[in-house]
Amino acid sequence: MGLKEVLKQKIDAHRPRTTKLLKEFGNVKLGEYTIEQCIGGGRGIKSLVTDISYLDPMEGIRFRGLTIDEVMTKLPKPDGKDYPYVEGFWYFLLTGDVPTKEQALEVVADFKSRAQVPQYVFDVLRAMPRDEHPMTLFSTAILVMQRESKFCKFYNAGFNKMTAWDSMYEDATDILAKLPEIAAYIYRMKYKGDTPIAPDYSLDFGGNFAHMMGIKPPYDDVARMYFILHSDHESGNVSAHTTHLVASALSDAYLSLSAGLNGLAGPLHGLANQEVLSWIQEVYRKLGGKVPTKEDLVKFLWDTLNSGAVIPGYGHAVLRKTDPRYTSQREYCLKYMPDDELFKIVSMIYEVAPGILQEHGKAKNPWPNVDSQSGVIQWYYGLTEYDFYTVLFGVGRAFGVLANITWDRALGYAIERPKSVTTAMLEEVAGIK
Ligand code: HAX
């Protein structure tokens, strides 16, 4: 049975659970929340449902119930490679079933059949100013393809709530299949003298991406690892939430993903990975190109905090320990590039930053998140144009958010519309005269 048939069976089996919860248990209380939560970005308020991933504050992320290590071990891999097929991971995110190698290869073939990027996408990218941020180019490329949306055509032909997931799935898969070429094209156009490399459809998602970037193996495995690690982080983070929010208005996957990527491009979210590298370059620059000592780093960390800026790559809204996505990439570095200078600096920051943040006393989580380690590996393989790092994050994040909105449509989740209150109402509740 193919991925879409398996997904249909899962959706049919799942729907009665959601219906029962809403109809029979809709009035059951989940708890109360506070004024701080209301003003402070809704922290901890349980108002989103997803079965794709869950973020435990102490353990970190699990995808469909599996830890990062379990995902990397259990999912099928291309021969001779250390990391799983990204296409097999898509199967897993959608269904919760670990695919066989044969099932993963079916998805590889399906992606290839959908991979051709329309010429007008390249024309639009070429018409944009060359100094545009790569995330703006990336988001625009996806938005401009909205005319291809099968969901949009389905909606215009007469919407049916029960079958709407089908065209959402089609759009999601169509988009994902095209992302490696779009991302690599932006990179080669912007940073490599406008020398795009044609796709090689004999390769899988990770392999073809590395090929089009012009970076040799094992960068294909780095790409597979990177896309899987960045895919999903439950539903409340800005990119996932924005994608879900926009899709909840029955916007199609192109409109929704493009919006989510715009959120990812914020420095407090996905852009933090480029900020880490630019911060380290700043340290180098100020020291006249010298490798910083621990004392230098401590001084720069304090200078950063005292200037009112945040330490990029540290802290998290939910996590309260070192991000396992950080640890996973650190393990890669320890295995393949232990003597790399940049890795040593990032390790040194890990030694001192948590203590400084604790002494500073503001951040609830003084530990590193995914972004503090990810640029180091890219830099090692020659991708030193750190403005591009969030695009890599975006390619990975697309898998998680598109799996989520496919299921949103299957379960008919409602249009999002939280209630707002006025400041005077809060003051009244607080007893302020
Ligand atoms: N450096 C300095 N101060 C920090 C900090 C950091 N790394 N992390 C948090 N703080 C500060 C906050 O700015 C806040 O200060 P104010 O009270 O003055 O506003 C205070 O500590 C409390 O914040 P918090 O509750 O611990 O954290 P939030 O949930 O508000 O914010 C952030 C979470 C990730 C946005 C925050 O930790 C941060 O800005 N980190 C640096 C940027 C970063 O690495 N972002 C990537 C996060 C992971 C991610 O989404 N990747 O895509």
mmCIF file of N, CA, C and O in Angstrom, residues 308-360:
data_model
loop_
_atom_site.group_PDB
_atom_site.id
_atom_site.type_symbol
_atom_site.label_atom_id
_atom_site.label_comp_id
_atom_site.label_asym_id
_atom_site.label_seq_id
_atom_site.Cartn_x
_atom_site.Cartn_y
_atom_site.Cartn_z
ATOM 1 N N GLY A 308 22.274 44.966 25.900
ATOM 2 C CA GLY A 308 20.825 44.775 25.800
ATOM 3 C C GLY A 308 20.449 43.714 24.780
ATOM 4 O O GLY A 308 19.273 43.409 24.591
ATOM 5 N N ALA A 309 21.464 43.112 24.106
ATOM 6 C CA ALA A 309 21.160 42.065 23.113
ATOM 7 C C ALA A 309 21.084 40.698 23.794
ATOM 8 O O ALA A 309 21.539 40.542 24.938
ATOM 9 N N VAL A 310 20.504 39.737 23.094
ATOM 10 C CA VAL A 310 20.455 38.372 23.629
ATOM 11 C C VAL A 310 21.670 37.603 23.112
ATOM 12 O O VAL A 310 22.275 37.977 22.109
ATOM 13 N N ILE A 311 22.008 36.518 23.813
ATOM 14 C CA ILE A 311 23.059 35.635 23.305
ATOM 15 C C ILE A 311 22.388 34.673 22.330
ATOM 16 O O ILE A 311 21.566 33.835 22.746
ATOM 17 N N PRO A 312 22.689 34.797 21.047
ATOM 18 C CA PRO A 312 21.968 33.965 20.078
ATOM 19 C C PRO A 312 22.315 32.492 20.261
ATOM 20 O O PRO A 312 23.451 32.149 20.573
ATOM 21 N N GLY A 313 21.293 31.635 20.072
ATOM 22 C CA GLY A 313 21.533 30.197 20.193
ATOM 23 C C GLY A 313 21.375 29.681 21.614
ATOM 24 O O GLY A 313 21.564 28.491 21.865
ATOM 25 N N TYR A 314 21.021 30.580 22.536
ATOM 26 C CA TYR A 314 20.804 30.158 23.931
ATOM 27 C C TYR A 314 19.407 30.570 24.391
ATOM 28 O O TYR A 314 18.895 31.616 23.973
ATOM 29 N N GLY A 315 18.819 29.731 25.244
ATOM 30 C CA GLY A 315 17.482 30.018 25.755
ATOM 31 C C GLY A 315 16.423 29.330 24.920
ATOM 32 O O GLY A 315 16.675 28.896 23.789
ATOM 33 N N HIS A 316 15.256 29.175 25.506
ATOM 34 C CA HIS A 316 14.130 28.582 24.778
ATOM 35 C C HIS A 316 12.834 28.843 25.534
ATOM 36 O O HIS A 316 12.838 28.915 26.768
ATOM 37 N N ALA A 317 11.752 28.958 24.756
ATOM 38 C CA ALA A 317 10.460 29.230 25.386
ATOM 39 C C ALA A 317 9.904 28.012 26.123
ATOM 40 O O ALA A 317 9.150 28.154 27.083
ATOM 41 N N VAL A 318 10.274 26.804 25.707
ATOM 42 C CA VAL A 318 9.735 25.591 26.331
ATOM 43 C C VAL A 318 10.844 24.763 26.994
ATOM 44 O O VAL A 318 10.707 24.325 28.138
ATOM 45 N N LEU A 319 11.940 24.557 26.278
ATOM 46 C CA LEU A 319 13.017 23.692 26.784
ATOM 47 C C LEU A 319 13.644 24.242 28.062
ATOM 48 O O LEU A 319 13.799 25.460 28.206
ATOM 49 N N ARG A 320 14.036 23.344 28.949
ATOM 50 C CA ARG A 320 14.738 23.749 30.168
ATOM 51 C C ARG A 320 16.007 22.921 30.348
ATOM 52 O O ARG A 320 16.466 22.675 31.474
ATOM 53 N N LYS A 321 16.563 22.464 29.256
ATOM 54 C CA LYS A 321 17.853 21.766 29.283
ATOM 55 C C LYS A 321 18.483 21.902 27.899
ATOM 56 O O LYS A 321 17.857 22.456 26.989
ATOM 57 N N THR A 322 19.711 21.386 27.745
ATOM 58 C CA THR A 322 20.367 21.450 26.437
ATOM 59 C C THR A 322 19.489 20.755 25.392
ATOM 60 O O THR A 322 19.026 19.634 25.604
ATOM 61 N N ASP A 323 19.273 21.445 24.293
ATOM 62 C CA ASP A 323 18.432 20.938 23.214
ATOM 63 C C ASP A 323 19.053 19.668 22.621
ATOM 64 O O ASP A 323 20.216 19.687 22.215
ATOM 65 N N PRO A 324 18.308 18.549 22.569
ATOM 66 C CA PRO A 324 18.914 17.333 21.981
ATOM 67 C C PRO A 324 19.288 17.515 20.507
ATOM 68 O O PRO A 324 20.124 16.780 19.988
ATOM 69 N N ARG A 325 18.707 18.510 19.838
ATOM 70 C CA ARG A 325 19.116 18.783 18.456
ATOM 71 C C ARG A 325 20.516 19.398 18.452
ATOM 72 O O ARG A 325 21.288 19.212 17.518
ATOM 73 N N TYR A 326 20.835 20.150 19.513
ATOM 74 C CA TYR A 326 22.200 20.668 19.692
ATOM 75 C C TYR A 326 23.143 19.488 19.935
ATOM 76 O O TYR A 326 24.195 19.363 19.309
ATOM 77 N N THR A 327 22.737 18.597 20.853
ATOM 78 C CA THR A 327 23.596 17.477 21.232
ATOM 79 C C THR A 327 23.871 16.582 20.032
ATOM 80 O O THR A 327 24.995 16.123 19.821
ATOM 81 N N SER A 328 22.821 16.359 19.227
ATOM 82 C CA SER A 328 22.975 15.489 18.068
ATOM 83 C C SER A 328 24.018 16.058 17.099
ATOM 84 O O SER A 328 24.888 15.335 16.591
ATOM 85 N N GLN A 329 23.956 17.371 16.872
ATOM 86 C CA GLN A 329 24.929 17.990 15.968
ATOM 87 C C GLN A 329 26.315 18.044 16.613
ATOM 88 O O GLN A 329 27.333 17.922 15.941
ATOM 89 N N ARG A 330 26.349 18.204 17.913
ATOM 90 C CA ARG A 330 27.640 18.210 18.624
ATOM 91 C C ARG A 330 28.313 16.846 18.480
ATOM 92 O O ARG A 330 29.518 16.755 18.265
ATOM 93 N N GLU A 331 27.489 15.781 18.574
ATOM 94 C CA GLU A 331 28.054 14.437 18.421
ATOM 95 C C GLU A 331 28.625 14.247 17.017
ATOM 96 O O GLU A 331 29.673 13.625 16.839
ATOM 97 N N TYR A 332 27.931 14.822 16.029
ATOM 98 C CA TYR A 332 28.445 14.753 14.652
ATOM 99 C C TYR A 332 29.821 15.437 14.602
ATOM 100 O O TYR A 332 30.779 14.890 14.046
ATOM 101 N N CYS A 333 29.916 16.605 15.212
ATOM 102 C CA CYS A 333 31.176 17.360 15.190
ATOM 103 C C CYS A 333 32.281 16.585 15.900
ATOM 104 O O CYS A 333 33.422 16.527 15.417
ATOM 105 N N LEU A 334 31.941 15.982 17.049
ATOM 106 C CA LEU A 334 32.961 15.246 17.799
ATOM 107 C C LEU A 334 33.487 14.072 16.982
ATOM 108 O O LEU A 334 34.665 13.715 17.046
ATOM 109 N N LYS A 335 32.590 13.491 16.154
ATOM 110 C CA LYS A 335 32.989 12.331 15.357
ATOM 111 C C LYS A 335 33.781 12.740 14.112
ATOM 112 O O LYS A 335 34.798 12.141 13.788
ATOM 113 N N TYR A 336 33.300 13.771 13.395
ATOM 114 C CA TYR A 336 33.863 14.058 12.071
ATOM 115 C C TYR A 336 34.787 15.280 12.020
ATOM 116 O O TYR A 336 35.530 15.430 11.060
ATOM 117 N N MET A 337 34.696 16.166 12.999
ATOM 118 C CA MET A 337 35.485 17.402 12.878
ATOM 119 C C MET A 337 35.905 17.929 14.258
ATOM 120 O O MET A 337 35.746 19.114 14.553
ATOM 121 N N PRO A 338 36.470 17.003 15.107
ATOM 122 C CA PRO A 338 36.745 17.401 16.498
ATOM 123 C C PRO A 338 37.764 18.540 16.610
ATOM 124 O O PRO A 338 37.755 19.272 17.587
ATOM 125 N N ASP A 339 38.639 18.668 15.586
ATOM 126 C CA ASP A 339 39.700 19.680 15.701
ATOM 127 C C ASP A 339 39.360 20.990 15.009
ATOM 128 O O ASP A 339 40.197 21.894 14.945
ATOM 129 N N ASP A 340 38.146 21.073 14.487
ATOM 130 C CA ASP A 340 37.752 22.294 13.776
ATOM 131 C C ASP A 340 37.760 23.489 14.749
ATOM 132 O O ASP A 340 37.208 23.422 15.856
ATOM 133 N N GLU A 341 38.368 24.582 14.286
ATOM 134 C CA GLU A 341 38.543 25.762 15.148
ATOM 135 C C GLU A 341 37.195 26.341 15.620
ATOM 136 O O GLU A 341 37.001 26.651 16.797
ATOM 137 N N LEU A 342 36.278 26.459 14.646
ATOM 138 C CA LEU A 342 34.971 27.041 14.973
ATOM 139 C C LEU A 342 34.217 26.161 15.974
ATOM 140 O O LEU A 342 33.569 26.652 16.905
ATOM 141 N N PHE A 343 34.318 24.839 15.770
ATOM 142 C CA PHE A 343 33.668 23.910 16.698
ATOM 143 C C PHE A 343 34.229 24.094 18.108
ATOM 144 O O PHE A 343 33.490 24.093 19.098
ATOM 145 N N LYS A 344 35.555 24.308 18.176
ATOM 146 C CA LYS A 344 36.172 24.488 19.497
ATOM 147 C C LYS A 344 35.650 25.765 20.165
ATOM 148 O O LYS A 344 35.428 25.798 21.374
ATOM 149 N N ILE A 345 35.451 26.805 19.361
ATOM 150 C CA ILE A 345 34.934 28.064 19.943
ATOM 151 C C ILE A 345 33.499 27.862 20.437
ATOM 152 O O ILE A 345 33.138 28.282 21.544
ATOM 153 N N VAL A 346 32.690 27.192 19.604
ATOM 154 C CA VAL A 346 31.293 26.945 20.007
ATOM 155 C C VAL A 346 31.262 26.088 21.276
ATOM 156 O O VAL A 346 30.435 26.305 22.171
ATOM 157 N N SER A 347 32.186 25.133 21.364
ATOM 158 C CA SER A 347 32.268 24.301 22.581
ATOM 159 C C SER A 347 32.661 25.151 23.787
ATOM 160 O O SER A 347 32.153 24.962 24.897
ATOM 161 N N MET A 348 33.566 26.092 23.537
ATOM 162 C CA MET A 348 34.001 26.979 24.630
ATOM 163 C C MET A 348 32.824 27.856 25.099
ATOM 164 O O MET A 348 32.654 28.101 26.298
ATOM 165 N N ILE A 349 32.039 28.316 24.139
ATOM 166 C CA ILE A 349 30.856 29.126 24.514
ATOM 167 C C ILE A 349 29.928 28.274 25.392
ATOM 168 O O ILE A 349 29.381 28.748 26.390
ATOM 169 N N TYR A 350 29.782 26.996 25.018
ATOM 170 C CA TYR A 350 28.935 26.063 25.792
ATOM 171 C C TYR A 350 29.447 25.936 27.232
ATOM 172 O O TYR A 350 28.679 25.788 28.178
ATOM 173 N N GLU A 351 30.773 26.012 27.382
ATOM 174 C CA GLU A 351 31.351 25.895 28.736
ATOM 175 C C GLU A 351 31.033 27.121 29.588
ATOM 176 O O GLU A 351 30.851 27.003 30.788
ATOM 177 N N VAL A 352 30.991 28.299 28.949
ATOM 178 C CA VAL A 352 30.860 29.517 29.780
ATOM 179 C C VAL A 352 29.473 30.179 29.748
ATOM 180 O O VAL A 352 29.048 30.768 30.746
ATOM 181 N N ALA A 353 28.767 30.076 28.611
ATOM 182 C CA ALA A 353 27.517 30.848 28.478
ATOM 183 C C ALA A 353 26.439 30.463 29.501
ATOM 184 O O ALA A 353 25.805 31.366 30.076
ATOM 185 N N PRO A 354 26.194 29.155 29.758
ATOM 186 C CA PRO A 354 25.124 28.844 30.725
ATOM 187 C C PRO A 354 25.351 29.487 32.089
ATOM 188 O O PRO A 354 24.424 30.046 32.685
ATOM 189 N N GLY A 355 26.609 29.460 32.555
ATOM 190 C CA GLY A 355 26.918 30.068 33.862
ATOM 191 C C GLY A 355 26.680 31.578 33.830
ATOM 192 O O GLY A 355 26.129 32.150 34.780
ATOM 193 N N ILE A 356 27.087 32.220 32.735
ATOM 194 C CA ILE A 356 26.912 33.676 32.623
ATOM 195 C C ILE A 356 25.420 34.022 32.566
ATOM 196 O O ILE A 356 24.964 34.962 33.228
ATOM 197 N N LEU A 357 24.669 33.239 31.798
ATOM 198 C CA LEU A 357 23.220 33.524 31.713
ATOM 199 C C LEU A 357 22.548 33.312 33.066
ATOM 200 O O LEU A 357 21.631 34.057 33.434
ATOM 201 N N GLN A 358 23.036 32.305 33.820
ATOM 202 C CA GLN A 358 22.457 32.092 35.156
ATOM 203 C C GLN A 358 22.772 33.285 36.062
ATOM 204 O O GLN A 358 21.910 33.782 36.787
ATOM 205 N N GLU A 359 24.027 33.740 35.992
ATOM 206 C CA GLU A 359 24.424 34.895 36.806
ATOM 207 C C GLU A 359 23.648 36.150 36.375
ATOM 208 O O GLU A 359 23.214 36.949 37.202
ATOM 209 N N HIS A 360 23.447 36.289 35.080
ATOM 210 C CA HIS A 360 22.690 37.426 34.526
ATOM 211 C C HIS A 360 21.261 37.421 35.071
ATOM 212 O O HIS A 360 20.661 38.468 35.343
#
